[in-house]
Structure formats: C-alpha cells, structure tokens
PDB file of C-alpha atoms in Angstrom:
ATOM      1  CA  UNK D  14      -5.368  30.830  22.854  1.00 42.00           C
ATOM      2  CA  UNK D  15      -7.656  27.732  22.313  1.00 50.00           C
ATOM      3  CA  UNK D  16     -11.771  28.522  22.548  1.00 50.00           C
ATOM      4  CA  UNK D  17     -12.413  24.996  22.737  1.00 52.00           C
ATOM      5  CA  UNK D  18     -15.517  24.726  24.754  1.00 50.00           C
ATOM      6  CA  UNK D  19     -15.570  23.392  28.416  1.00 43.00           C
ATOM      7  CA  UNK D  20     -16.952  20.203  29.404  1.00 49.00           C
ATOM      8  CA  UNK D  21     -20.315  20.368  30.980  1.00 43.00           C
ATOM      9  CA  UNK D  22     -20.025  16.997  32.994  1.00 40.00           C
ATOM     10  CA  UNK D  23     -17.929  14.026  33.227  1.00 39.00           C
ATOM     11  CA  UNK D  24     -19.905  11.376  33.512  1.00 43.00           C
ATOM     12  CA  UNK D  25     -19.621   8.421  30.979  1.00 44.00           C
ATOM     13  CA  UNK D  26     -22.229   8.275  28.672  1.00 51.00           C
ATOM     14  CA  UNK D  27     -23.702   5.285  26.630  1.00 59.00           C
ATOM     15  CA  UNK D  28     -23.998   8.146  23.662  1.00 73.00           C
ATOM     16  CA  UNK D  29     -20.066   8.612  23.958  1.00 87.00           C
ATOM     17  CA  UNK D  30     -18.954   8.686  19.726  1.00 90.00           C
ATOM     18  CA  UNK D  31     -15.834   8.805  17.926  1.00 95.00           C
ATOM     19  CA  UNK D  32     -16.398  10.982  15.095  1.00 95.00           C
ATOM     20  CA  UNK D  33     -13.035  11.107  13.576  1.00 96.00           C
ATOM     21  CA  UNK D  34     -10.699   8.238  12.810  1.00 97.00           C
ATOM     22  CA  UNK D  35      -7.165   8.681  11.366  1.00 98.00           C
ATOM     23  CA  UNK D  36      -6.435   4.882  10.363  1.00 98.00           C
ATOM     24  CA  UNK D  37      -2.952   5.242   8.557  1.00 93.00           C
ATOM     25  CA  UNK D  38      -0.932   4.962   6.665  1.00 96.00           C
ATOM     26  CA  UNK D  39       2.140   5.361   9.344  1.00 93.00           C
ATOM     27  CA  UNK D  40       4.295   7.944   8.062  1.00 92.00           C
ATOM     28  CA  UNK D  41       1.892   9.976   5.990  1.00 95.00           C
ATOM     29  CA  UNK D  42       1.782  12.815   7.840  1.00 94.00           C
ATOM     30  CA  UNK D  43      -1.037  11.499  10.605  1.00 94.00           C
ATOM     31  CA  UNK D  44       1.019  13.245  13.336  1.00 92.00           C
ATOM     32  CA  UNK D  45       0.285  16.511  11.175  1.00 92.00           C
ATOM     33  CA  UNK D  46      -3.316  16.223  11.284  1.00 93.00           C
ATOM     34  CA  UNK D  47      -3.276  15.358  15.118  1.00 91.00           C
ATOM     35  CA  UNK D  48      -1.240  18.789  15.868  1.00 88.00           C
ATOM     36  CA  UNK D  49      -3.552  20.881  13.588  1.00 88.00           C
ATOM     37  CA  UNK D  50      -6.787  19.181  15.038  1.00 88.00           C
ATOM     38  CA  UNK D  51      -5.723  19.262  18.612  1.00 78.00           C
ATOM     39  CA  UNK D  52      -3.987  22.652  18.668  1.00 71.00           C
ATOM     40  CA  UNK D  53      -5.726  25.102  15.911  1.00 66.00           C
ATOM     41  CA  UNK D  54      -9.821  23.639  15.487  1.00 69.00           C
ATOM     42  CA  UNK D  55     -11.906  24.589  18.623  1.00 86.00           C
ATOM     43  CA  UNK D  56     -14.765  21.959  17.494  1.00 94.00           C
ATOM     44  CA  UNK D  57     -12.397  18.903  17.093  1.00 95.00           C
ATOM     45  CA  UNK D  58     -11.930  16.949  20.637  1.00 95.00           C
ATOM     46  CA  UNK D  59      -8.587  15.449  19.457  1.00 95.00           C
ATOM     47  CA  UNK D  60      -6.674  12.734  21.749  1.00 95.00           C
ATOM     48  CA  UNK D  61      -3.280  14.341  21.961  1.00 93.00           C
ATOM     49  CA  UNK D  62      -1.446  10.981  21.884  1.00 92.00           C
ATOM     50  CA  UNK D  63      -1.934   7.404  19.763  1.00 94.00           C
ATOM     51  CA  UNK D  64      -5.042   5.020  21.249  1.00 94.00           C
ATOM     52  CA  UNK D  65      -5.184   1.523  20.669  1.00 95.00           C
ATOM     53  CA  UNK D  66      -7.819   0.410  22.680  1.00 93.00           C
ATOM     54  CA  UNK D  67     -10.277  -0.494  19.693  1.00 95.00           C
ATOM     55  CA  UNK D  68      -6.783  -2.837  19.147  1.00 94.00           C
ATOM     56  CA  UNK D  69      -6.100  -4.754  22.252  1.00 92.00           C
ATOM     57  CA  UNK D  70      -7.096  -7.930  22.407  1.00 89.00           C
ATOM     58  CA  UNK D  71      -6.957  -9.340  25.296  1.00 92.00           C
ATOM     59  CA  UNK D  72     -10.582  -6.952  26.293  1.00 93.00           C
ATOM     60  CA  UNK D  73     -13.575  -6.992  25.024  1.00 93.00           C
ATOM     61  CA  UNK D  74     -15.198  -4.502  22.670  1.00 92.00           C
ATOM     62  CA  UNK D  75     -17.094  -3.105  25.691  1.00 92.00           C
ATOM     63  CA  UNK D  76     -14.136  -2.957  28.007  1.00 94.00           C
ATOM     64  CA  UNK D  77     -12.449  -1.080  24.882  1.00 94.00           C
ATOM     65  CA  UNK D  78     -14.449   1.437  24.768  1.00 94.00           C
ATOM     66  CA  UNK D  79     -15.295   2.083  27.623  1.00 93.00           C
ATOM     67  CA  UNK D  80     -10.991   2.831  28.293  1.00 94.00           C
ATOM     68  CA  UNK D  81     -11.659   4.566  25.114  1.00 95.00           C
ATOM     69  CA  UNK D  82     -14.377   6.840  26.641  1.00 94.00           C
ATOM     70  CA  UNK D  83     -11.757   7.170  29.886  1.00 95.00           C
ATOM     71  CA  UNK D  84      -8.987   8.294  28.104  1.00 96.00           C
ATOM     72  CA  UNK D  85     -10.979  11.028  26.220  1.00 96.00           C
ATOM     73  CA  UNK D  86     -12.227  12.680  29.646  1.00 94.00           C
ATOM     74  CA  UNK D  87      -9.283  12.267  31.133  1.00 96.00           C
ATOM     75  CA  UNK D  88      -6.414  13.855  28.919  1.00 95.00           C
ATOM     76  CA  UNK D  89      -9.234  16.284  27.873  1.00 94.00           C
ATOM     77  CA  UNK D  90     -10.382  17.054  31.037  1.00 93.00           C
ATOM     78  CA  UNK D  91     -11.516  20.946  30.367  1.00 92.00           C
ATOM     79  CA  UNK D  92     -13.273  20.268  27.306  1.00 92.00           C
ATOM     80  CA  UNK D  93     -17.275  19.765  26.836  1.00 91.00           C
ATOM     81  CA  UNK D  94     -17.071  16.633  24.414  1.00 91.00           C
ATOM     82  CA  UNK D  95     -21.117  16.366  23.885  1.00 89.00           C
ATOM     83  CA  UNK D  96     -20.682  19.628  22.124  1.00 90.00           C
ATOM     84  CA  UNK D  97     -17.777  18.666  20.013  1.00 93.00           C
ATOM     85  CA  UNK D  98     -16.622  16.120  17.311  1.00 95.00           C
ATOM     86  CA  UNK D  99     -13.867  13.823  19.096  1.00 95.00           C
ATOM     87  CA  UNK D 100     -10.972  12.367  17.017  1.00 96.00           C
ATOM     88  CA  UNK D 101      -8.243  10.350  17.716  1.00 96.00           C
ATOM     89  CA  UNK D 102      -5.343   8.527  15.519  1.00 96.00           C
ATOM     90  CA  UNK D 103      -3.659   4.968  15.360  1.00 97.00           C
ATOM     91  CA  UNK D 104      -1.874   4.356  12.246  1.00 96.00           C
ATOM     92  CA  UNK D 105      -2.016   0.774  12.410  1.00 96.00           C
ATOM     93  CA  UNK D 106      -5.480   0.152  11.750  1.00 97.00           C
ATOM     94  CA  UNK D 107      -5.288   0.218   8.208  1.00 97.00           C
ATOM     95  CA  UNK D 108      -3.015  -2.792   8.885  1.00 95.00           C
ATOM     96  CA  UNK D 109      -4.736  -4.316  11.619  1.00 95.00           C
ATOM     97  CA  UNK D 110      -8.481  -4.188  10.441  1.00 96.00           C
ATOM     98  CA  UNK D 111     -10.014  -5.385  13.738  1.00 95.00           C
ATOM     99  CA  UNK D 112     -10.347  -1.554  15.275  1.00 96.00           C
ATOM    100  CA  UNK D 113     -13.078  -1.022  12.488  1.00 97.00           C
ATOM    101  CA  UNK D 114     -14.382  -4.298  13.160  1.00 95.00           C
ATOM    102  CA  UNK D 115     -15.092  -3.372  16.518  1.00 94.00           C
ATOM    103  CA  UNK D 116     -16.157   0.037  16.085  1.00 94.00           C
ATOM    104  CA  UNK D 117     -19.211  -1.297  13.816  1.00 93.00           C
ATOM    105  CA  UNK D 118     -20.213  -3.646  16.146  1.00 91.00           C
ATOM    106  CA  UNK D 119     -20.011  -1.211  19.282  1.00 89.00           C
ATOM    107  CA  UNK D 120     -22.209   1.736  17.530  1.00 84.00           C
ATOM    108  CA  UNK D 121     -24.237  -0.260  15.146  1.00 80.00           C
ATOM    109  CA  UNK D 122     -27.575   0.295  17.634  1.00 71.00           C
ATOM    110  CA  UNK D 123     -26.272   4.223  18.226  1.00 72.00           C
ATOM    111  CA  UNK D 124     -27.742   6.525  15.959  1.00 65.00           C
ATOM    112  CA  UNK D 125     -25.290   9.351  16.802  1.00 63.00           C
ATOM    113  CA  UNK D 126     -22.647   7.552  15.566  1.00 75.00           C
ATOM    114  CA  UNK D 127     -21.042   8.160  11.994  1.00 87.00           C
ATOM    115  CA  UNK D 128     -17.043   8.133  12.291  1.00 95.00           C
ATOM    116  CA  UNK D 129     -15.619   9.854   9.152  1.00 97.00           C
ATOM    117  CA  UNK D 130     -12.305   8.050   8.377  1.00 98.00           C
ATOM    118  CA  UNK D 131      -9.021   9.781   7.287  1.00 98.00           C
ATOM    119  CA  UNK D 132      -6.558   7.700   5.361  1.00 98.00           C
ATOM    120  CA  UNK D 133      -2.742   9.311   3.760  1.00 98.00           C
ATOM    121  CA  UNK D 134      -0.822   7.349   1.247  1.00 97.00           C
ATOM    122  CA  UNK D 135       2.245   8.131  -0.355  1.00 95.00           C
ATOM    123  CA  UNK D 136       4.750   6.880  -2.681  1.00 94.00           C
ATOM    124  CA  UNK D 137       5.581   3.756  -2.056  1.00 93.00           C
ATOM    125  CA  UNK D 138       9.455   4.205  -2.122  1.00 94.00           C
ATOM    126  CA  UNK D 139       9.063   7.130   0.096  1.00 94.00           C
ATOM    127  CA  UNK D 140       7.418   5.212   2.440  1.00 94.00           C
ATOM    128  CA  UNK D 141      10.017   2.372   2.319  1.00 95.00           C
ATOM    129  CA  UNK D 142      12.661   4.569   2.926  1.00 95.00           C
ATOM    130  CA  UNK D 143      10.887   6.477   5.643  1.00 93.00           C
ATOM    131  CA  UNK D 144       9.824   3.520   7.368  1.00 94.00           C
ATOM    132  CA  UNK D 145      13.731   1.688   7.077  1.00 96.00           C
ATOM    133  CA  UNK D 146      15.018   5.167   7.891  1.00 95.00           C
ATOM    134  CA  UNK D 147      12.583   5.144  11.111  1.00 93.00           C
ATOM    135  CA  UNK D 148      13.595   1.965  12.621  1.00 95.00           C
ATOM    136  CA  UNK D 149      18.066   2.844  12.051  1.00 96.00           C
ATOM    137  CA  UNK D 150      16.638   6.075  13.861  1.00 94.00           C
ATOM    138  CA  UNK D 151      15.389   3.785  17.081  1.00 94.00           C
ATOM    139  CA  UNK D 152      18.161   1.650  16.836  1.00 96.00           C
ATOM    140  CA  UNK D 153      20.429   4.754  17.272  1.00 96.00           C
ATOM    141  CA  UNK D 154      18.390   6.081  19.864  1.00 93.00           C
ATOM    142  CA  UNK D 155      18.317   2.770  21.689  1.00 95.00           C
ATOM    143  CA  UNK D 156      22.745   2.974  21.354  1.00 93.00           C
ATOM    144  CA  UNK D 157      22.756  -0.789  21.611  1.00 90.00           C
ATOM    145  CA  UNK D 158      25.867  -1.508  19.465  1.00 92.00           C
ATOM    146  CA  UNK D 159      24.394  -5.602  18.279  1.00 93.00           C
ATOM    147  CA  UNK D 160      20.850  -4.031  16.495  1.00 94.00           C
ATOM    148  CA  UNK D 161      23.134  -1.341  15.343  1.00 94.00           C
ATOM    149  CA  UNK D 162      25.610  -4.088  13.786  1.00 94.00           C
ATOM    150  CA  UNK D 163      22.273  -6.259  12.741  1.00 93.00           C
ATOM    151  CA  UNK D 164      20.679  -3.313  10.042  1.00 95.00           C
ATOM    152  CA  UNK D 165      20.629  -4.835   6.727  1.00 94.00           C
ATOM    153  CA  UNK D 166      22.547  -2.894   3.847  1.00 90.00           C
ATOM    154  CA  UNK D 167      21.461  -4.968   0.756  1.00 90.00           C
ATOM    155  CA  UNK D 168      18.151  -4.746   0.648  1.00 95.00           C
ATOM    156  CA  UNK D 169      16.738  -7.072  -1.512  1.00 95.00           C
ATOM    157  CA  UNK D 170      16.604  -9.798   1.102  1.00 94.00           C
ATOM    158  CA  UNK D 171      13.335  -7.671   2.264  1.00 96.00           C
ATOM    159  CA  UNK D 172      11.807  -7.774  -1.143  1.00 95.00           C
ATOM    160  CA  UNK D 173       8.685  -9.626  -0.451  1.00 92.00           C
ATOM    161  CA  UNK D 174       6.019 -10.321   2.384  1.00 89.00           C
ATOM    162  CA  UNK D 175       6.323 -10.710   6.096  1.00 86.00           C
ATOM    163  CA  UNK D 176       8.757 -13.809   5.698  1.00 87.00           C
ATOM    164  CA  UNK D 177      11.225 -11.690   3.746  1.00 88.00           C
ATOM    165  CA  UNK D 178      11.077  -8.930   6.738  1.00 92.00           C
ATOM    166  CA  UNK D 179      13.533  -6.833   9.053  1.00 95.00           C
ATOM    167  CA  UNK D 180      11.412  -5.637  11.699  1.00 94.00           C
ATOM    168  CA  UNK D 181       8.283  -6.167  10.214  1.00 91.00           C
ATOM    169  CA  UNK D 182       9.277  -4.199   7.069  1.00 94.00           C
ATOM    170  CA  UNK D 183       9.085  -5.536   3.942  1.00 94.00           C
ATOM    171  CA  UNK D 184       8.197  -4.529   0.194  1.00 95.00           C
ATOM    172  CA  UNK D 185       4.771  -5.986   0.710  1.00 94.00           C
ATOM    173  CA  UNK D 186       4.316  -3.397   3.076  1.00 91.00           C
ATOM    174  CA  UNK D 187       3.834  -0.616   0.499  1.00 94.00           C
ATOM    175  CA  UNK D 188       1.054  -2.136  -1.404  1.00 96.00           C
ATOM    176  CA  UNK D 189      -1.662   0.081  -0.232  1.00 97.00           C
ATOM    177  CA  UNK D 190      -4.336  -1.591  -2.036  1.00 97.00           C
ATOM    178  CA  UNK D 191      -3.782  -4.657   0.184  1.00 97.00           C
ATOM    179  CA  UNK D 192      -4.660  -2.914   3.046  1.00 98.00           C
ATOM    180  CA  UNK D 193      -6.966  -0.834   1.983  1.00 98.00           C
ATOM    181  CA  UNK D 194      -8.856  -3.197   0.411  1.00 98.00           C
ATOM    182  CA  UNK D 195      -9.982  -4.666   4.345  1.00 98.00           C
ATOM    183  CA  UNK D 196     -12.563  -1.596   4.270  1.00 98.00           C
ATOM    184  CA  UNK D 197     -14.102  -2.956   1.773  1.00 98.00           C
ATOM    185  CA  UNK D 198     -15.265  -0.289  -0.292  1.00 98.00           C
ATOM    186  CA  UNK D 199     -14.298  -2.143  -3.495  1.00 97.00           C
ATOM    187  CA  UNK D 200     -16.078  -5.671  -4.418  1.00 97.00           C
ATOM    188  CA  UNK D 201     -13.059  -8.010  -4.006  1.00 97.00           C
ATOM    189  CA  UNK D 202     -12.611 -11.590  -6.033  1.00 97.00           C
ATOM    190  CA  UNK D 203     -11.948 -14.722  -5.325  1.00 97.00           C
ATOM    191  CA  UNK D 204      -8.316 -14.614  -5.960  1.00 97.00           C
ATOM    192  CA  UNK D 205      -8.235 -11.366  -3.863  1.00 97.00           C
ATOM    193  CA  UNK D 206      -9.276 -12.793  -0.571  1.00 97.00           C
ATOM    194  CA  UNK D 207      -6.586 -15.915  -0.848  1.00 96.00           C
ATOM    195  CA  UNK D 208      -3.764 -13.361  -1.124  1.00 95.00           C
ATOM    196  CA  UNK D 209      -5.522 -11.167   1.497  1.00 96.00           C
ATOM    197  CA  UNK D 210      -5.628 -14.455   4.106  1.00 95.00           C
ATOM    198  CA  UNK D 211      -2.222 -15.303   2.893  1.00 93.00           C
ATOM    199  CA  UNK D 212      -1.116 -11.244   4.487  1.00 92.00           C
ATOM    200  CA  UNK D 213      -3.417 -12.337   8.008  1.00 93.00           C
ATOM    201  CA  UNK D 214      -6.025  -9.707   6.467  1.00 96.00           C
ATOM    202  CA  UNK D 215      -9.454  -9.759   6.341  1.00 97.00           C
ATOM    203  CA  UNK D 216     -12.780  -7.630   5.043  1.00 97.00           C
ATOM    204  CA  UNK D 217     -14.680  -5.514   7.528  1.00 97.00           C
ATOM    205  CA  UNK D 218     -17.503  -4.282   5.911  1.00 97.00           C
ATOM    206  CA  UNK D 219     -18.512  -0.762   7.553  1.00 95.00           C
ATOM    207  CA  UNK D 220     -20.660   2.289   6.635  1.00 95.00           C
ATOM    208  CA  UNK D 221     -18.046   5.121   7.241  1.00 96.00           C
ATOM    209  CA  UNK D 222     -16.552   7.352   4.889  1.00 97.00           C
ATOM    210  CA  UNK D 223     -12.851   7.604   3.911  1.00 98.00           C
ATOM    211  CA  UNK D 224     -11.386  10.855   3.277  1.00 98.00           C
ATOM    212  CA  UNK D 225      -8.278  10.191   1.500  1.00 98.00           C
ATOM    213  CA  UNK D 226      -5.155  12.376   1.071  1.00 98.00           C
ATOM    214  CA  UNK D 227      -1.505  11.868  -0.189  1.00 97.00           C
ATOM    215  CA  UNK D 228       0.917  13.093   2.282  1.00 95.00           C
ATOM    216  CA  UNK D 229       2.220  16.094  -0.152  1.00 94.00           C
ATOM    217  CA  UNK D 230      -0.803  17.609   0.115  1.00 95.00           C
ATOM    218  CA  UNK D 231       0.197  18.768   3.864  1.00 93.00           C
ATOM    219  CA  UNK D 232       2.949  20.192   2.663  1.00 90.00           C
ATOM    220  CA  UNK D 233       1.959  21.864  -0.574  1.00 93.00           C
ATOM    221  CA  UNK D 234       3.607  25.373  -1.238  1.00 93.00           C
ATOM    222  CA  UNK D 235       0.712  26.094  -3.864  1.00 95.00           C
ATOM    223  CA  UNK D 236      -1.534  28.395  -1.738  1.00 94.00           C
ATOM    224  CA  UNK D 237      -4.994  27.769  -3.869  1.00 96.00           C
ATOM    225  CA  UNK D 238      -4.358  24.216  -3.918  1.00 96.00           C
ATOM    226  CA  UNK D 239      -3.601  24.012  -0.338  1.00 95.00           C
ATOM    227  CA  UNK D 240      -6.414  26.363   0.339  1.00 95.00           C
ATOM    228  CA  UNK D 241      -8.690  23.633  -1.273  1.00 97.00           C
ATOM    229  CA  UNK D 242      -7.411  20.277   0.188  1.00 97.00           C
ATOM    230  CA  UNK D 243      -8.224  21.955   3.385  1.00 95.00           C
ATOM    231  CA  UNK D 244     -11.563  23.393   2.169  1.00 96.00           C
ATOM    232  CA  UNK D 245     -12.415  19.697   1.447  1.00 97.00           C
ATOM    233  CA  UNK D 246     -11.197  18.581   4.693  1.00 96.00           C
ATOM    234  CA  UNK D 247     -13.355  20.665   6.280  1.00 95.00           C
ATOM    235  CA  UNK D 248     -16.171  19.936   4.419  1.00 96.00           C
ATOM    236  CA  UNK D 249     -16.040  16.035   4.802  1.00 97.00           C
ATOM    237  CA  UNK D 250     -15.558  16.629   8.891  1.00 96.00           C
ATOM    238  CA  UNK D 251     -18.575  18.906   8.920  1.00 95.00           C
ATOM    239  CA  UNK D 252     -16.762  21.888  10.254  1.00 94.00           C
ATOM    240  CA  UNK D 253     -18.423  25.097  10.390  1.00 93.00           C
ATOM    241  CA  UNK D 254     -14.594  27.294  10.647  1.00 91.00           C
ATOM    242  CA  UNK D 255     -12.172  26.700   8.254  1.00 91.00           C
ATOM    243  CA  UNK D 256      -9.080  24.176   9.126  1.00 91.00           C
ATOM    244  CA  UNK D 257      -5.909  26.019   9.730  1.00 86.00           C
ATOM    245  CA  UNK D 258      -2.674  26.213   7.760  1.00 86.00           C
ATOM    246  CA  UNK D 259      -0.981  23.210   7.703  1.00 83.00           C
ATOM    247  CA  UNK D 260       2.976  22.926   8.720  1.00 78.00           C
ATOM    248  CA  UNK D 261       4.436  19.652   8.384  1.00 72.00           C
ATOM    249  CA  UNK D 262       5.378  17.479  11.508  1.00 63.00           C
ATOM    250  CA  UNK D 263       7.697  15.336  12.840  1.00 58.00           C
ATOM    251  CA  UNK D 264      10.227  15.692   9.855  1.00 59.00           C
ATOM    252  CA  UNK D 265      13.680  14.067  10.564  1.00 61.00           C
ATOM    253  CA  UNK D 266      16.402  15.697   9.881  1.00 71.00           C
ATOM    254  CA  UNK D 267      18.951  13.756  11.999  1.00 81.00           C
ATOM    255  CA  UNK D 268      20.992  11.292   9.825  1.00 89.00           C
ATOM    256  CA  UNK D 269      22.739   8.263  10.368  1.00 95.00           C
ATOM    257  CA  UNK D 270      25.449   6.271   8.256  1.00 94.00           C
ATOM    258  CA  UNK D 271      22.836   3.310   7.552  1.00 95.00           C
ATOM    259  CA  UNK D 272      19.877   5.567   6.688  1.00 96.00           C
ATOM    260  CA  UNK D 273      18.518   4.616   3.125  1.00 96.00           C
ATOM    261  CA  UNK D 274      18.956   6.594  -0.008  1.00 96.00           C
ATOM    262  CA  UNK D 275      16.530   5.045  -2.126  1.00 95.00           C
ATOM    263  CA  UNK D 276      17.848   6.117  -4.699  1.00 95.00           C
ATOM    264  CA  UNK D 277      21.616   4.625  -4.763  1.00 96.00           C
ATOM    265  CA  UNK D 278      22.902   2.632  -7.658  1.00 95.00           C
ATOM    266  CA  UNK D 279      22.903  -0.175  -5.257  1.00 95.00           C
ATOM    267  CA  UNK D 280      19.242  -0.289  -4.645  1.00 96.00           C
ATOM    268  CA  UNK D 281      18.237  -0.161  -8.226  1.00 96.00           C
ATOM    269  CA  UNK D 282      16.399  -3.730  -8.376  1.00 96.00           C
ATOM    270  CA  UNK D 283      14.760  -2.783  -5.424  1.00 96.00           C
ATOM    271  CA  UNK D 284      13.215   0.433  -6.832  1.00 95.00           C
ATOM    272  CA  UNK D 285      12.171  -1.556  -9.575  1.00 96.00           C
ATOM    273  CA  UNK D 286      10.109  -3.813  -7.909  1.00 95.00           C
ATOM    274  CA  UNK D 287       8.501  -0.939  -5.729  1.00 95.00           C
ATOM    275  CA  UNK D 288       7.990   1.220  -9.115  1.00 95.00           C
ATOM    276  CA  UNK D 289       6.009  -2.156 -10.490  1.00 95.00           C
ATOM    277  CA  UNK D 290       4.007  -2.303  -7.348  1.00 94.00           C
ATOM    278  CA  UNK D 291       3.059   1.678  -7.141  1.00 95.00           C
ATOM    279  CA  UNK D 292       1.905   1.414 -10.490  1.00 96.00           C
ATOM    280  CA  UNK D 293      -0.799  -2.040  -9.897  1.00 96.00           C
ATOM    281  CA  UNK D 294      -1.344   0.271  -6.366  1.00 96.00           C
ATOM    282  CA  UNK D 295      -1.844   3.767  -8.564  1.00 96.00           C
ATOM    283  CA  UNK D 296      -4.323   2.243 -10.758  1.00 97.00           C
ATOM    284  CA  UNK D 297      -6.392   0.179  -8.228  1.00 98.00           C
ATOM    285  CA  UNK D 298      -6.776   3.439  -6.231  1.00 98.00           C
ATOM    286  CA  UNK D 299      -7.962   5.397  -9.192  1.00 97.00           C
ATOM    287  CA  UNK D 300      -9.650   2.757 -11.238  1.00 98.00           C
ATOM    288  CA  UNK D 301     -11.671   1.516  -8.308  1.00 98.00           C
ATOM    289  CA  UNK D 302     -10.709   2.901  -4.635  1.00 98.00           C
ATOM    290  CA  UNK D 303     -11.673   6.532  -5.718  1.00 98.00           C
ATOM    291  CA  UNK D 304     -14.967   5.091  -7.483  1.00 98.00           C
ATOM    292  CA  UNK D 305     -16.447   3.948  -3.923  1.00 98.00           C
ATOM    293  CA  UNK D 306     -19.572   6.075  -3.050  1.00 97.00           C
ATOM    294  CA  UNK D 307     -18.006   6.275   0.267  1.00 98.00           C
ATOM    295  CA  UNK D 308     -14.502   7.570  -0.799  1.00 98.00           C
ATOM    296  CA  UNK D 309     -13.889  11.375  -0.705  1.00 97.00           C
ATOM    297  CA  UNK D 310     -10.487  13.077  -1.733  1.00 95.00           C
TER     298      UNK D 310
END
C-alpha cells in the first residue's frame, strides 16, 4: 500500500518545482530508480513514464513547463504535490543539454527551486553492447525482415562519432566525459569546446547538484555497501525515510542471433579502442568530475 499523500488542489501554480532530475545515461539503470521512487518512497512525486517537454523544441520554455506542470497533475492525480518532492526522468538530457538550459532559465527568479540531478554511468563496453543489443531487440520486435537484414556484424565501421553511426550509435557515444562535461562543473579549455561543437554540444552553466552512481551499484549483492549507496541517496534527495531495496529493472533476457558479445575474438579492435576511451573517461571523472563542489557520489 502506497501512503503517498493526497493532493490538496489542482490548480497550476507559478511555485510548481521539479526537484528531482534523472538526466542519463540511457541504460544505466534510470528505469530502476523511476520504479523504486514511484512505487516504494511516499515523499517522491515521481512521473511514472519518460517527459520530454523541457526537450521539445518547437514550444517555448513557458509552454514547456507549463505541459510539464499538466502532466504531473494529471498522471498523479491523487497525490498532494506542494507537500512532496516531484521527480521525473529523460535519459537524453545528458546528451541533449538544452532541458537544463531551460530549466535555469524557467526557475532562476523562484526561490523554491533547487533540482538535485541524478546521473548513472557504466562501463563503456557494457553500454555499447547494451545499447547495439537494444536497437537488434526493436528491430526484432518491429519483424520487418530489411532492418533485420541491415544490422551491422563487423563493427568497426561504427568506431568513431556520429558520421561513423548505425542508428545513432557509435563509439563516441560512450565517452561520458563529453557529455558530461555540458554541465559544466569542470572548467573546460579551449581545445575542449572545439571538440564539444564538433559533437553539436554545448556548456550550460547551472547551480544544481549531480548525484552520481555507476549502474552496479543498483544491483550490488554486498548488503552494507548497498545499504550505504542508498543511505547517500537519500541523503542528497533530502529524504526523511530511508530509500527502499533496490531490484534491478528492465533486464533483457530475450536473445537474438545478431545480439553483441562484446567480447568475441572478432570484436577485439573494437574493445580496444573502447578500453582506451574508458580509461581518458575513468580518469577525467575522478581527476576532475568527482572534484566539483557540486558533485556527490
């Protein structure tokens, strides 16, 4: 039984906040914190599905959220969200910066607001082969025999940026630090920026925190570890009850004859430029990433 509290009006409110943001990465586990939000923490107001309003755009920030604002009173219709902390997740943000853009432009003049951003990496191989592995999945799904026929099986052709993609996949796509680097938490040179423009990304300086977790965390089997990476979740959110267990989401276990074994023979020069990449990734996320005032793991 859920003791979230019931909504005391439904009017829309120039006050209306979004106090948690799950930005990304896709496939870290976001759909994990959505279930455990939504379904276990009676002070989290979490949108049940993905929102990309703060994306779209052919509105304006004002039309945005003002949807935004809609959405949240109307799939959370029983719920008193004055009295709680709302939440919602889209993935893509990390990789399409203009969400936070918006967001500090819409509450800069609204004391209330303070969004606390969550963030998941992974390993960058995983998250090749989980992302390649997602798309053969669709393609199944979809049974059209052409896409099916179309899947790529050597892979270094997407060894690269965008140019060298399959469905906008591509090794460039697990460099973390490129992306992450839009929140601008870390000073960022010269040199930095060209590449950045040379992606289609761009800073957006903004006062939030970033909580940031890798994706094995959810499903650590150590209980005191565990125990504490939720202990620090709730801590960063502000939550006065502790954040449930956490149970992995969303795991595929359907295969298909194209999926990607990473780890094939065949796929060797591929895993060595990913291993090259993790490593500049590893060390700009310790060395400089963690060192942010505003970053919390």
């Amino acid at each position: 039984q859920n003791d979230k509290k019931i909504k005391k009006n439904t009017s829309l409110s120039s006050e209306f906040r979004l106090d948690v943001y799950v930005i990304g990465f896709a496939k870290t586990g976001t759909s994990t914190l959505l279930k455990v939000f939504d379904k276990t923490n009676d002070e989290i107001a979490m949108l049940p599905h993905e929102n990309h309003a703060l994306l779209k755009a052919d509105i304006s920030p004002q039309e945005a959220w003002t949807k935004l604002e809609t959405r949240f009173h109307e799939e959370l219709p029983d719920l008193d969200l004055s009295s709680m902390k709302t939440a919602m997740k889209t993935p893509t943000v990390i990789r399409n910066i203009t969400a936070i853009q918006r967001l500090v432009e819409l509450t800069q003049h609204n004391k209330n607001q303070n969004t606390k951003l969550i963030l998941g990496v992974r390993h960058p191989m995983e998250l090749f082969q989980s992302l390649f592995n997602y798309r053969v999945k669709a393609i199944h799904n979809a049974n059209d025999s052409e896409e099916i026929a179309s899947i790529p099986e050597h892979l270094d052709s997407l060894i690269g940026n965008e140019t060298r993609s399959w469905k906008k996949l591509y090794t460039d796509n697990a460099r973390f630090e490129l992306f992450m680097k839009q929140l601008a938490k870390v000073d960022v040179s010269a040199k930095e920026l060209k590449e950045m423009k040379q992606h289609g990304l761009q800073l957006a300086p903004n006062p939030y925190e970033v909580f940031l977790y890798n994706v094995e965390q959810l499903g650590d089997e150590n209980v005191e570890r565990a125990k504490q990476f939720r202990s620090d979740l709730q801590r960063f959110l502000e939550l006065k009850k502790p954040i449930a267990a956490l149970t992995p989401h969303n795991v595929n276990k359907k295969s298909f004859p194209e999926y990607l074994n990473i780890c094939d023979k065949k796929h060797e020069h591929l895993r060595q430029v990913m291993v090259s990449q993790g490593e500049v990734t590893a060390r700009w996320i310790r060395d400089l990433f963690l060192q942010s005032k505003d970053v919390v793991v």
